[in-house]
Short mmCIF file of C-alpha atoms in Angstrom, two decimals:
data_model
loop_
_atom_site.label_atom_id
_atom_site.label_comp_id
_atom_site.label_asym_id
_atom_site.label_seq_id
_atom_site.Cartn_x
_atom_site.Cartn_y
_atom_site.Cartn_z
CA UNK A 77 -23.15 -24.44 18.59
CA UNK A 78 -20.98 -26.04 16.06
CA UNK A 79 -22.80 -29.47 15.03
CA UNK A 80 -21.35 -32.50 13.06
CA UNK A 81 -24.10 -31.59 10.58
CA UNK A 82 -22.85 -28.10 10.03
CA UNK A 83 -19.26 -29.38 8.96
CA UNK A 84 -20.84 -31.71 6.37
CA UNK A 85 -22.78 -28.94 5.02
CA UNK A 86 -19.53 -27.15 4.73
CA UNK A 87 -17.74 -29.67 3.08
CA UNK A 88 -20.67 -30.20 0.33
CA UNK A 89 -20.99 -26.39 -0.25
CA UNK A 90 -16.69 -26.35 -0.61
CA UNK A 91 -17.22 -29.32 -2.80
CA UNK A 92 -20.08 -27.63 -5.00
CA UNK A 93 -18.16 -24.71 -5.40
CA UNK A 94 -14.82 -26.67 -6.02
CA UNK A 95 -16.95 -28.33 -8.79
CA UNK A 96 -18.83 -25.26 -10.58
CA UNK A 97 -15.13 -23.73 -10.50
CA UNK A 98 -13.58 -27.03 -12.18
CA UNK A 99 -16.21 -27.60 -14.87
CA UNK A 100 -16.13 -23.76 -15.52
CA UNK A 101 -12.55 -23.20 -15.88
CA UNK A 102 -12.48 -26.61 -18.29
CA UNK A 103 -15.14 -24.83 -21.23
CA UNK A 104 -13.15 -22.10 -20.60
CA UNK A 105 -10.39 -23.46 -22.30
CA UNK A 106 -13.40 -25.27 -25.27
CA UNK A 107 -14.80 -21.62 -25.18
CA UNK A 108 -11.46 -19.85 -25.86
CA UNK A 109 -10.85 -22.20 -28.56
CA UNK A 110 -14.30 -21.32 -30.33
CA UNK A 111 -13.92 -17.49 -30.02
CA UNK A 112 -10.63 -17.80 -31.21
CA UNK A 113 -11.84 -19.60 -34.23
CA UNK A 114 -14.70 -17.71 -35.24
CA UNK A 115 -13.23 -14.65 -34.59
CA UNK A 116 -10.57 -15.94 -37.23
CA UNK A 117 -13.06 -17.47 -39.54
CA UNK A 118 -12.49 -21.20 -38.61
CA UNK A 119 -14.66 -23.03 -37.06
CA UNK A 120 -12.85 -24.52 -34.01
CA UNK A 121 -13.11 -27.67 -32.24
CA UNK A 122 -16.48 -29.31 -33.43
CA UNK A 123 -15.38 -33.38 -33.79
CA UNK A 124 -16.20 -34.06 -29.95
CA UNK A 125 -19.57 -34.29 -29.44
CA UNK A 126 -21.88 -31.74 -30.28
CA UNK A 127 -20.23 -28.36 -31.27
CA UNK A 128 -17.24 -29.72 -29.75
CA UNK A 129 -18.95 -29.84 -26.14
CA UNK A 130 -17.08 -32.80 -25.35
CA UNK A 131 -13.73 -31.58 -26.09
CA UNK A 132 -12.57 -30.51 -22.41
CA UNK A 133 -13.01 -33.99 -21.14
CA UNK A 134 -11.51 -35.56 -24.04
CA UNK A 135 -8.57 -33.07 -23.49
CA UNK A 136 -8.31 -33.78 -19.55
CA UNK A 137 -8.27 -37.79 -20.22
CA UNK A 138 -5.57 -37.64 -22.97
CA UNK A 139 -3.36 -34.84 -20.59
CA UNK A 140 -4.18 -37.98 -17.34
CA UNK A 141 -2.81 -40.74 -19.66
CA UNK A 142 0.11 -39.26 -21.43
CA UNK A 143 3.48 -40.51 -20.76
CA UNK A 144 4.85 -38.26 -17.87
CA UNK A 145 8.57 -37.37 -18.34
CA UNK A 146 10.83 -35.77 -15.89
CA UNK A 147 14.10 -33.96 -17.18
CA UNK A 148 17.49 -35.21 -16.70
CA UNK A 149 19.34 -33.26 -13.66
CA UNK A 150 15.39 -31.97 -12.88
CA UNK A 151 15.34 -30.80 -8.79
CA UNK A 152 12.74 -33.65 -8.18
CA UNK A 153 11.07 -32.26 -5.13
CA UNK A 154 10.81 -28.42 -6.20
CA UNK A 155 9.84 -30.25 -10.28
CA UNK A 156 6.50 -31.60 -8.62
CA UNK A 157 5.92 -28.78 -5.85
CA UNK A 158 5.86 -26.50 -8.33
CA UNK A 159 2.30 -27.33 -10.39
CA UNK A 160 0.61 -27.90 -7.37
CA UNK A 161 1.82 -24.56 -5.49
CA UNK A 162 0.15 -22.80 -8.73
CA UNK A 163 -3.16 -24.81 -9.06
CA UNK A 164 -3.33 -24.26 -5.32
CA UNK A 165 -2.84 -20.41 -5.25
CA UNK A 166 -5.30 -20.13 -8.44
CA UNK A 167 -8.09 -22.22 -6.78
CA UNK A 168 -7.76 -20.49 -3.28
CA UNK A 169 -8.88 -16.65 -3.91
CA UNK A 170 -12.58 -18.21 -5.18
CA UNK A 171 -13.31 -18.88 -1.56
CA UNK A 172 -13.89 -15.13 -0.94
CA UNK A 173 -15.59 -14.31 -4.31
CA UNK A 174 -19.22 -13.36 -3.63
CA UNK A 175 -21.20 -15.22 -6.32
CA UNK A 176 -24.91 -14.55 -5.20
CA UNK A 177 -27.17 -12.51 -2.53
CA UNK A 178 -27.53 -14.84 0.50
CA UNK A 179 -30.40 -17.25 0.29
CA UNK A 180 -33.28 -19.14 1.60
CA UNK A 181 -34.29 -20.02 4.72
CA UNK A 182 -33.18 -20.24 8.50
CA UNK A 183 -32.08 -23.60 8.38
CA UNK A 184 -31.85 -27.09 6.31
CA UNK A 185 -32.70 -30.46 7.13
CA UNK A 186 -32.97 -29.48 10.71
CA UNK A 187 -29.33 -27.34 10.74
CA UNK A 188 -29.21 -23.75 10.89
CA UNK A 189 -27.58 -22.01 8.67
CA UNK A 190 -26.04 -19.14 10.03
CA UNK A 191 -22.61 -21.11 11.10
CA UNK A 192 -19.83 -20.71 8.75
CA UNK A 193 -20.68 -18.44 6.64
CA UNK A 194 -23.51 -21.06 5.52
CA UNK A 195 -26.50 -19.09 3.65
CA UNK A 196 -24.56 -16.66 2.55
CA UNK A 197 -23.53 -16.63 -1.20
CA UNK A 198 -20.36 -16.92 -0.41
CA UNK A 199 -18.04 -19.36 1.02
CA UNK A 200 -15.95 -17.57 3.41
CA UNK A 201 -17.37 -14.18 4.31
CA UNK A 202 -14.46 -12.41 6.03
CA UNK A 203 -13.34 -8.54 6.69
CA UNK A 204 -10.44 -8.64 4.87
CA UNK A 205 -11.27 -10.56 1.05
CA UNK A 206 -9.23 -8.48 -1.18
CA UNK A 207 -6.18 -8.53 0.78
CA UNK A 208 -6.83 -12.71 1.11
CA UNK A 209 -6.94 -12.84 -2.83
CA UNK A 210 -4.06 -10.67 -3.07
CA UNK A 211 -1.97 -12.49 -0.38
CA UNK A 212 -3.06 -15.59 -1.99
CA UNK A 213 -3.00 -15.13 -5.82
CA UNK A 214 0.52 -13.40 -5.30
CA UNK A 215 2.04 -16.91 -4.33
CA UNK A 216 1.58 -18.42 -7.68
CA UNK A 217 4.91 -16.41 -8.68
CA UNK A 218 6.82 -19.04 -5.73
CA UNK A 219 5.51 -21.58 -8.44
CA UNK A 220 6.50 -20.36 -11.62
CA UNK A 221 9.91 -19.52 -10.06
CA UNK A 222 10.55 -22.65 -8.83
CA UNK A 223 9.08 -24.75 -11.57
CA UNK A 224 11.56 -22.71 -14.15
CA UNK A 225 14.57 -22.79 -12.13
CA UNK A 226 13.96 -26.74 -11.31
CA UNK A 227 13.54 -27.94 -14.76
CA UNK A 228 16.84 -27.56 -15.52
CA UNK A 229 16.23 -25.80 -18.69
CA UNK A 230 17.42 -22.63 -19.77
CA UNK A 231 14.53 -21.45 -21.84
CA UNK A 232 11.95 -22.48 -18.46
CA UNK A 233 14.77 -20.12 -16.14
CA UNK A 234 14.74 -17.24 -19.06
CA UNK A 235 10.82 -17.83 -18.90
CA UNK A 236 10.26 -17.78 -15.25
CA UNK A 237 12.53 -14.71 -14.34
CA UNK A 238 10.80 -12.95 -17.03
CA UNK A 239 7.03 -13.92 -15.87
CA UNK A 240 8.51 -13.38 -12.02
CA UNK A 241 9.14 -9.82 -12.60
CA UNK A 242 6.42 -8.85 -14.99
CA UNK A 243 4.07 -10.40 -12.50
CA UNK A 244 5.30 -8.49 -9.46
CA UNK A 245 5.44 -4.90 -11.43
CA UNK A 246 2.19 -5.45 -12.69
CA UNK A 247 0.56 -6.44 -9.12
CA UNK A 248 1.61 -3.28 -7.63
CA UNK A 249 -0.81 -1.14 -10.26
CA UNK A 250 -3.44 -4.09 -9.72
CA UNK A 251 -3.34 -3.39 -5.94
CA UNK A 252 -2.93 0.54 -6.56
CA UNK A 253 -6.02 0.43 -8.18
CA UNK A 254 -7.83 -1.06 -5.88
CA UNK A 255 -7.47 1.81 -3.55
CA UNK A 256 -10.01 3.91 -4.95
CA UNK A 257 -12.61 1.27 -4.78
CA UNK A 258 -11.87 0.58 -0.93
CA UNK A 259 -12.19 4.52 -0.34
CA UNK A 260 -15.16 4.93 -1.70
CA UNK A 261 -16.52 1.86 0.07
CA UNK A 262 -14.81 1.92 3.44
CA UNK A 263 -14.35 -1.77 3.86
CA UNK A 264 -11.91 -4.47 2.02
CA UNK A 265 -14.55 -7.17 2.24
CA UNK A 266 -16.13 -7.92 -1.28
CA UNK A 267 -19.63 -8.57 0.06
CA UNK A 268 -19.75 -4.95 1.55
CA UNK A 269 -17.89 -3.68 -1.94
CA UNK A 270 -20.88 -5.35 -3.67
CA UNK A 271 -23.59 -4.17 -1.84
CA UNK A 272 -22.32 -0.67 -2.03
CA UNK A 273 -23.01 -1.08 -5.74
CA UNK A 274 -26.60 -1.27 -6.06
CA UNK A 275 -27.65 0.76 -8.57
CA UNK A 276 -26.04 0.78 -12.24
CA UNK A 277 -24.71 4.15 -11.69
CA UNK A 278 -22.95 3.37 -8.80
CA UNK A 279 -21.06 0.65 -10.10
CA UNK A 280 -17.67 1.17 -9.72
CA UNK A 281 -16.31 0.98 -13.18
CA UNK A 282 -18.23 4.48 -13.31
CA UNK A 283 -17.24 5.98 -10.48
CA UNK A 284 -13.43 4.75 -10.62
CA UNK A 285 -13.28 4.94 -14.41
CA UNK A 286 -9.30 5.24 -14.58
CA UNK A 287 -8.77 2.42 -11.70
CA UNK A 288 -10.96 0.21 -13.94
CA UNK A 289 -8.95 0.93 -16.69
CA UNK A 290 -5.49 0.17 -14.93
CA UNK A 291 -7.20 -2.75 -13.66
CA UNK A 292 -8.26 -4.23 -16.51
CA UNK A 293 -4.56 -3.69 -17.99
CA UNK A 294 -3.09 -4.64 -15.03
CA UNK A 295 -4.69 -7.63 -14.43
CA UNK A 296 -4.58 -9.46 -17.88
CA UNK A 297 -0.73 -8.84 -17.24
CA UNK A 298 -1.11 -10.25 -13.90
CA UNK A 299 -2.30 -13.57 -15.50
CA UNK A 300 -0.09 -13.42 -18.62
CA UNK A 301 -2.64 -12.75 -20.83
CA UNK A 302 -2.08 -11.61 -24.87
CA UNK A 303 -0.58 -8.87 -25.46
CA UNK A 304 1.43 -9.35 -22.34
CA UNK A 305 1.93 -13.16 -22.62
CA UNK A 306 5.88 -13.44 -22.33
CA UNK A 307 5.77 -16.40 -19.86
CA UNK A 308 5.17 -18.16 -22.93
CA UNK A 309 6.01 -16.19 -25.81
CA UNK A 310 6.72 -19.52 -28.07
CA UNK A 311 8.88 -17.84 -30.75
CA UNK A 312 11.11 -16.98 -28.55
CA UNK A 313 11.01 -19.34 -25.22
CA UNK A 314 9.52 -22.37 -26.76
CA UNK A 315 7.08 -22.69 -23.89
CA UNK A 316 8.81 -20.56 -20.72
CA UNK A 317 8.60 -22.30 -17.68
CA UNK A 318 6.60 -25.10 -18.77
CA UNK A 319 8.36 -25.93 -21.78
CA UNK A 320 9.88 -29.04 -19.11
CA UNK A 321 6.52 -30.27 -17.99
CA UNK A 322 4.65 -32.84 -19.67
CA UNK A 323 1.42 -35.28 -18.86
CA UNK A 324 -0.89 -34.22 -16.29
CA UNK A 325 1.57 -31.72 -14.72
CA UNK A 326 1.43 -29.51 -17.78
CA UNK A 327 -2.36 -30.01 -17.45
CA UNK A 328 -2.30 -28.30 -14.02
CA UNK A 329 -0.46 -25.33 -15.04
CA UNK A 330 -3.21 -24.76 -17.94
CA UNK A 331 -5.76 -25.27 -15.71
CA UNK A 332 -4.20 -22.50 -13.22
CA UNK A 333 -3.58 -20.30 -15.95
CA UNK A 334 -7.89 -20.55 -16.64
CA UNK A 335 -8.52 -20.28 -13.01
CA UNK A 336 -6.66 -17.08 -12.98
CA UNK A 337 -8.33 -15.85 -15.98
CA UNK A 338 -11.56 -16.83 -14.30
CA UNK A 339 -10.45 -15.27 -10.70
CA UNK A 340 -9.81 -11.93 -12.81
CA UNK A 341 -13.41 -11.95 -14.55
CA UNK A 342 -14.62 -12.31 -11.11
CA UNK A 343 -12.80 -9.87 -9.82
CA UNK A 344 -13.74 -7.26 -12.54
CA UNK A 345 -17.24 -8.14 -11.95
CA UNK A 346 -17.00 -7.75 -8.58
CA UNK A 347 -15.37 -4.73 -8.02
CA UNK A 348 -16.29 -2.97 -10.87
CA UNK A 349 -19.54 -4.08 -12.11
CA UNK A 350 -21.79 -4.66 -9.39
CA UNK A 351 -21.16 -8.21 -8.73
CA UNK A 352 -24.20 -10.32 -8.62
CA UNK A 353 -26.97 -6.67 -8.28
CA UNK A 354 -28.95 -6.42 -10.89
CA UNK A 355 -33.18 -6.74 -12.14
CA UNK A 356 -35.47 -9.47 -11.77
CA UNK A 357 -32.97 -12.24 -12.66
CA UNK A 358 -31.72 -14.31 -9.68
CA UNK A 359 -28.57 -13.04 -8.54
CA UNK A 360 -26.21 -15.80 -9.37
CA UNK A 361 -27.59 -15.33 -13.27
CA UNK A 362 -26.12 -11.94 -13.22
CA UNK A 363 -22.64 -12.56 -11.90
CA UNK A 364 -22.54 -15.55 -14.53
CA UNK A 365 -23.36 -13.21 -17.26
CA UNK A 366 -21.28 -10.41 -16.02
CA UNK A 367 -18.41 -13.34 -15.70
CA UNK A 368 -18.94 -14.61 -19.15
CA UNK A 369 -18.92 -10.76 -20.27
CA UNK A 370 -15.85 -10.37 -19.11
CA UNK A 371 -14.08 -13.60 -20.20
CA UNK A 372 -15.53 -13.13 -23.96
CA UNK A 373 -14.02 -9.52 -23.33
CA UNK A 374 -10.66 -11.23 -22.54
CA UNK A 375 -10.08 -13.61 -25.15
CA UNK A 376 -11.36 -10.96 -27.81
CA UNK A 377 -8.64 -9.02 -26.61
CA UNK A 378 -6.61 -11.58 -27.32
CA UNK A 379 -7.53 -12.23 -30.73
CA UNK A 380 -7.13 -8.71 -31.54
CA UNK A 381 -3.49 -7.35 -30.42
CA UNK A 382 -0.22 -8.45 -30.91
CA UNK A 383 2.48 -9.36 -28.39
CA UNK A 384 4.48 -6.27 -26.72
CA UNK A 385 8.06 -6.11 -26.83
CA UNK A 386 9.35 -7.41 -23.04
CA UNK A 387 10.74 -3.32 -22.33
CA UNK A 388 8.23 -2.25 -23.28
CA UNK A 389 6.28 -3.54 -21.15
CA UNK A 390 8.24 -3.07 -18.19
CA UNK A 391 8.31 0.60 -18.54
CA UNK A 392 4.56 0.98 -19.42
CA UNK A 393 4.18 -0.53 -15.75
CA UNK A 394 6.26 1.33 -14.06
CA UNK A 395 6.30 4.64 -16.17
CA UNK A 396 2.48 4.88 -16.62
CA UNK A 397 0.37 2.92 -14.84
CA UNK A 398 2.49 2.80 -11.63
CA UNK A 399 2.18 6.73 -11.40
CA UNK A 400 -1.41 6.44 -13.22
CA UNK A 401 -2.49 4.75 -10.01
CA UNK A 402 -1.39 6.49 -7.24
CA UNK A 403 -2.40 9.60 -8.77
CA UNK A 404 -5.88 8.21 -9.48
CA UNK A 405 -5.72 7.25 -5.50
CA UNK A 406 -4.81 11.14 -4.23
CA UNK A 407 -7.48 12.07 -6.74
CA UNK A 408 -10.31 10.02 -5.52
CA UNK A 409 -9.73 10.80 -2.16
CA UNK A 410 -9.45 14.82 -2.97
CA UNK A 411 -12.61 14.68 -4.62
CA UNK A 412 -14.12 12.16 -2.04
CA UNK A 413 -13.84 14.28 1.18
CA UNK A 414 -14.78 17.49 -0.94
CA UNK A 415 -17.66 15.34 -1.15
CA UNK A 416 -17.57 14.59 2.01
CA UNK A 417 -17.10 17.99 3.35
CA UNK A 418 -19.87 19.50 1.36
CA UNK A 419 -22.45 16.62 2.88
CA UNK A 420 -21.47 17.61 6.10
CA UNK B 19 -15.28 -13.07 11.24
CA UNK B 20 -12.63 -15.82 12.83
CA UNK B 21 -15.16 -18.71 12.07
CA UNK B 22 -14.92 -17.56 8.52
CA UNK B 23 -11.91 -18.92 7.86
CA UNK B 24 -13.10 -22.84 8.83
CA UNK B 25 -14.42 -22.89 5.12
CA UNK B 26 -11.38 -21.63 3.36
CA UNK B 27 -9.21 -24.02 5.44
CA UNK B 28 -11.92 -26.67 4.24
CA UNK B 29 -11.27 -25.46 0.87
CA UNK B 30 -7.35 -25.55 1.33
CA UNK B 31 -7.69 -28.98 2.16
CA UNK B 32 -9.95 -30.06 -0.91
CA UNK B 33 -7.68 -27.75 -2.93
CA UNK B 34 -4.18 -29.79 -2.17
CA UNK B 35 -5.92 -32.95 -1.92
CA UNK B 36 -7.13 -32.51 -5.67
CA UNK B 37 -3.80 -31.65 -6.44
CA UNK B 38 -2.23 -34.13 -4.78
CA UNK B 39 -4.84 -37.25 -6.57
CA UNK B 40 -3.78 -35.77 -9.41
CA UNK B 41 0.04 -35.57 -9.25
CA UNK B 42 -0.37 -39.53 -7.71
CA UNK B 43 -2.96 -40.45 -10.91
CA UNK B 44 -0.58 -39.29 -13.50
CA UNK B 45 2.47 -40.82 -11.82
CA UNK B 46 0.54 -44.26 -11.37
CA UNK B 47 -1.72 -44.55 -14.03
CA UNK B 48 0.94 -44.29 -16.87
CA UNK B 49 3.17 -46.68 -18.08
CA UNK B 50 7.13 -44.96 -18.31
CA UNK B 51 9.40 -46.04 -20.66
CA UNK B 52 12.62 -43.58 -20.02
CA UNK B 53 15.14 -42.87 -22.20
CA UNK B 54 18.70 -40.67 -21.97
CA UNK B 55 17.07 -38.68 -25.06
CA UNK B 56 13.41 -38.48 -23.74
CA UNK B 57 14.71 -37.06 -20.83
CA UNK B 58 17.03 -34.56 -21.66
CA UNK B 59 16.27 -30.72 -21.23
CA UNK B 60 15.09 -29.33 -24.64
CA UNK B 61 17.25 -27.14 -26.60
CA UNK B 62 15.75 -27.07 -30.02
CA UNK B 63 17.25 -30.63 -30.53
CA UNK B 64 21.18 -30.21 -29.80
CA UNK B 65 22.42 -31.52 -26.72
CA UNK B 66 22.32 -29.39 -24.15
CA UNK B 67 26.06 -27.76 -23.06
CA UNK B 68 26.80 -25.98 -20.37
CA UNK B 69 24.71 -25.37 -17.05
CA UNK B 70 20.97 -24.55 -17.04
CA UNK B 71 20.98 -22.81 -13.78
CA UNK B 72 22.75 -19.64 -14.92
CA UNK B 73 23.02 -16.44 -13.81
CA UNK B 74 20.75 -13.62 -14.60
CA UNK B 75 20.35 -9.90 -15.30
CA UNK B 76 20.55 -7.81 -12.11
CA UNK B 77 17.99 -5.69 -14.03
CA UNK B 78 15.24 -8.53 -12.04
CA UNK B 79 17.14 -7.69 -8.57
CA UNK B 80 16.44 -4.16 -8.97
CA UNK B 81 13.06 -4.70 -9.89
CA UNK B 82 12.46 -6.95 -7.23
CA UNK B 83 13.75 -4.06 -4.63
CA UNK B 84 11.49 -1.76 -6.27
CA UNK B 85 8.45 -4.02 -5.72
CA UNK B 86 8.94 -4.31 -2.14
CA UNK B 87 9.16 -0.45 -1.41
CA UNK B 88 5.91 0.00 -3.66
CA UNK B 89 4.18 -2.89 -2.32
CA UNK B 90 4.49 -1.69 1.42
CA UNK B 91 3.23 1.57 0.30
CA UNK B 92 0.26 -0.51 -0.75
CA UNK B 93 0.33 -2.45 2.54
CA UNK B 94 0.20 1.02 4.19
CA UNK B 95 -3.03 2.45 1.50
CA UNK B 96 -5.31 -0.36 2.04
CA UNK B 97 -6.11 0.36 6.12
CA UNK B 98 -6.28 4.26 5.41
CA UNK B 99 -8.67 3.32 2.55
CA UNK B 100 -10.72 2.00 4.58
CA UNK B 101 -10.95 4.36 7.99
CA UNK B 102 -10.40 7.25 5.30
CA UNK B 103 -14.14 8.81 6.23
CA UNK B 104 -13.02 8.76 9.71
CA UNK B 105 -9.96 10.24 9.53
CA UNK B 106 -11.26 13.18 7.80
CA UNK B 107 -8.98 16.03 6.34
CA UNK B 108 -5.89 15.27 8.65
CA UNK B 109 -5.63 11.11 6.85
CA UNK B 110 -5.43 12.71 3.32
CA UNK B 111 -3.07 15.03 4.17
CA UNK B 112 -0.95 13.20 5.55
CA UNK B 113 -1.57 10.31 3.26
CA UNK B 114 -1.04 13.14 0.18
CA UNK B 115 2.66 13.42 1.82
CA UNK B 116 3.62 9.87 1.62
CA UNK B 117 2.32 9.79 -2.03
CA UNK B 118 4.42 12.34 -2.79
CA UNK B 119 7.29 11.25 -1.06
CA UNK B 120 7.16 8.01 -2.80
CA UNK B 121 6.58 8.90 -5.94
CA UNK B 122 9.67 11.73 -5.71
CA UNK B 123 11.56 8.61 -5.02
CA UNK B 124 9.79 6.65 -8.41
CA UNK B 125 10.98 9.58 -10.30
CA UNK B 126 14.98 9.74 -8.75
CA UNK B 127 14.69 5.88 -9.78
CA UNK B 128 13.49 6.64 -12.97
CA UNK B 129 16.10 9.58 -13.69
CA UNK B 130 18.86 7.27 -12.58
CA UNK B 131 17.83 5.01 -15.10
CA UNK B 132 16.99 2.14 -12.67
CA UNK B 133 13.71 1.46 -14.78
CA UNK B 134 15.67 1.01 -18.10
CA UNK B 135 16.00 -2.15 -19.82
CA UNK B 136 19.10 -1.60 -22.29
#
């Protein structure tokens, strides 16, 4: 029976979540910043608050109260839709991300909890996750289109037809990659694909060593990471497709840049790296540290290589990785059903 | 399962709703004092000439194309993926073909230089 009760309970979990998800993607940005600097021998932002722990907010409330400017001969409607379309498609995916074993009891303050998805450590358990975060994540290109070609700009359209097409030849790898994982586990729902995992040598990034590869690659492209950060490669697009935007609008680009970059640590840990399994700490400890793994993996990354050149990068996706994939695919599944075959 | 998706549509909601209270805040909260020079498009401090909305390489066209073909052979990977224990030695087969077939057509792009960018 669906209660009142129930529907508040999913409201406050989407709320929790919406906040964990918020708060982390804002010290993302404080903890990019201090990697950054110590990994250059600086010492990074340390003025607000202790060790600079009060930077994000001070950040967020400068971004809110800035003077908010938009462009002469700007497409006003498609200017605005634009920021929100990307924050939106960033946020959306982390309904389906698994981020602990399901929990406690039968039911809370009187309601069960087996409605909706409710004790589970997830917010929206459903068959087909990966293809929802790939549907969904894949729309944030509609915004980066739109917000270069409406700021009437030339360096934002330059920007956003360059990030457009990286993005798409890039997501076909991603998704290629994915392949093997789903053969091995049978099932495109991440709960099932984390489950499967649950020893460490039968995390994925073991048994699909060249799809974790091409995924890690694949995806820092995907979200425009260094060394494949051309949507805003400043020496030579000032600021791509948000060189226009200004105030609080900027502010939700950045932030759905960091919720991207914290969808793809997820999404490594996930897939690759067991998720939340692992010993004696609670389960949500261990996707945090695997997450945190990952992002520190990220932004070191970044600190360490220099920018490709935009061909370049083109024809390393579609001259190597592309075929890297699908090769990796007919391989898995070769070795697979020998596998198979021999159990049998 | 279809009751699933109740919390994601909750979470679409609070999604656009945040992003809505904040597109409002930072249009309401902030005093705007416009000028012709504040609001012209940047251009490393000329005046702008000419139109912004130009037009493009067809290099982006023809990777666009590209992208669909490959991404429908994705569309078509992910369900034999998952039924692939079922399907036994017939679904790789036949799933070896396609590969094949696509990628013959990767490389005939590739030869006819569609995946050049000079």
């Amino acid at each position: 029976m669906v209660t009142l009760g129930a529907i508040v309970l999913v409201i406050i979990k989407v709320l929790l979540a919406l906040g964990v998800i918020m708060t982390a993607i804002a010290y993302i940005t404080l903890m990019e910043r201090k990697v950054l600097a110590f990994l250059q021998v600086r010492l990074g932002p340390n003025r607000v608050g202790p060790w600079g722990l009060l930077q994000p907010l001070a950040d967020g409330i400068k971004l809110l109260f800035k003077e908010e400017i938009t462009v002469a001969g700007a497409d006003k409607v498609l200017y605005l839709l634009a920021p929100a379309v990307v924050m939106v498609c960033a946020l959306l995916p982390f309904a389906v991300v698994p981020f602990g074993k399901g929990i406690v009891g039968e039911s809370f303050l009187g309601i069960p909890l087996d409605q909706f998805d409710l004790g589970k450590g997830i917010l929206a358990d459903i068959d087909t996750g990966i293809l929802f975060i790939f549907a969904i994540s894949s729309l944030s290109v509609y915004g980066v289109v739109l917000g270069g070609w409406a700021s009437n700009n030339k360096y934002s359209l330059l920007g956003a037809t360059r990030a457009s097409a990286q993005m798409i030849s890039y997501e076909l790898a991603l998704g290629m990659s994915v392949v093997g994982v789903l053969l091995l586990t049978g099932s495109l729902s991440l709960v099932k694909i984390v489950e499967d995992q649950d020893w460490i040598w039968k995390w994925n990034c073991f048994r699909q060593p060249l799809a974790f590869l091409i995924f890690l690659i694949a995806g820092s492209a995907e979200v425009c990471r260094t060394p494949f950060d051309f949507v805003e490669c400043e020496n030579e697009l000032v600021a791509g497709y948000q060189t226009e935007y200004s105030s609080m609008k900027f502010g939700m680009f950045y932030l759905a840049e960091y919720g991207h970059l914290l969808l793809l640590s997820s999404l490594v840990t996930t897939l690759f790296l067991g998720g939340w399994q692992g010993p004696i700490l609670p389960p949500f400890v261990w996707f945090s540290a695997k997450v945190f793994f990952m992002l520190f993996f990220f932004i070191w990354i970044r600190g360490t290589y220099p920018r490709l050149r935009y061909d370049k990068l083109m024809h390393f996706g579609w001259k190597v990785l592309l075929p890297a994939s699908l090769v990796n695919v007919v391989a898995t599944a070769v070795i697979y059903s020998l596998y198979l075959g021999g159990k049998a | 399962m279809p009751e699933s998706y109740v919390p994601i549509f909750v979470f679409l909601v609070v999604n656009v709703a945040v992003a809505v209270l904040i597109i409002a805040l930072s249009t309401y909260l902030v005093k705007r004092k416009p000028t012709a020079q504040k609001l012209m498009p940047y251009e490393c401090g000329m005046d702008p000439f000419g139109t912004a909305r130009k037009r493009f390489s067809v290099k982006f066209f023809v990777v666009a194309m590209l992208f669909i073909i490959f991404d429908i052979e994705a569309v078509f990977l992910y369900p034999w993926a998952v039924v692939f224990k079922d399907l036994k030695l017939f679904g790789l087969i036949e799933m070896v073909v396609f590969i094949a077939v696509l990628l013959l057509g990767l490389f005939y792009a590739w030869k006819k230089g569609a995946l050049e960018w000079q």
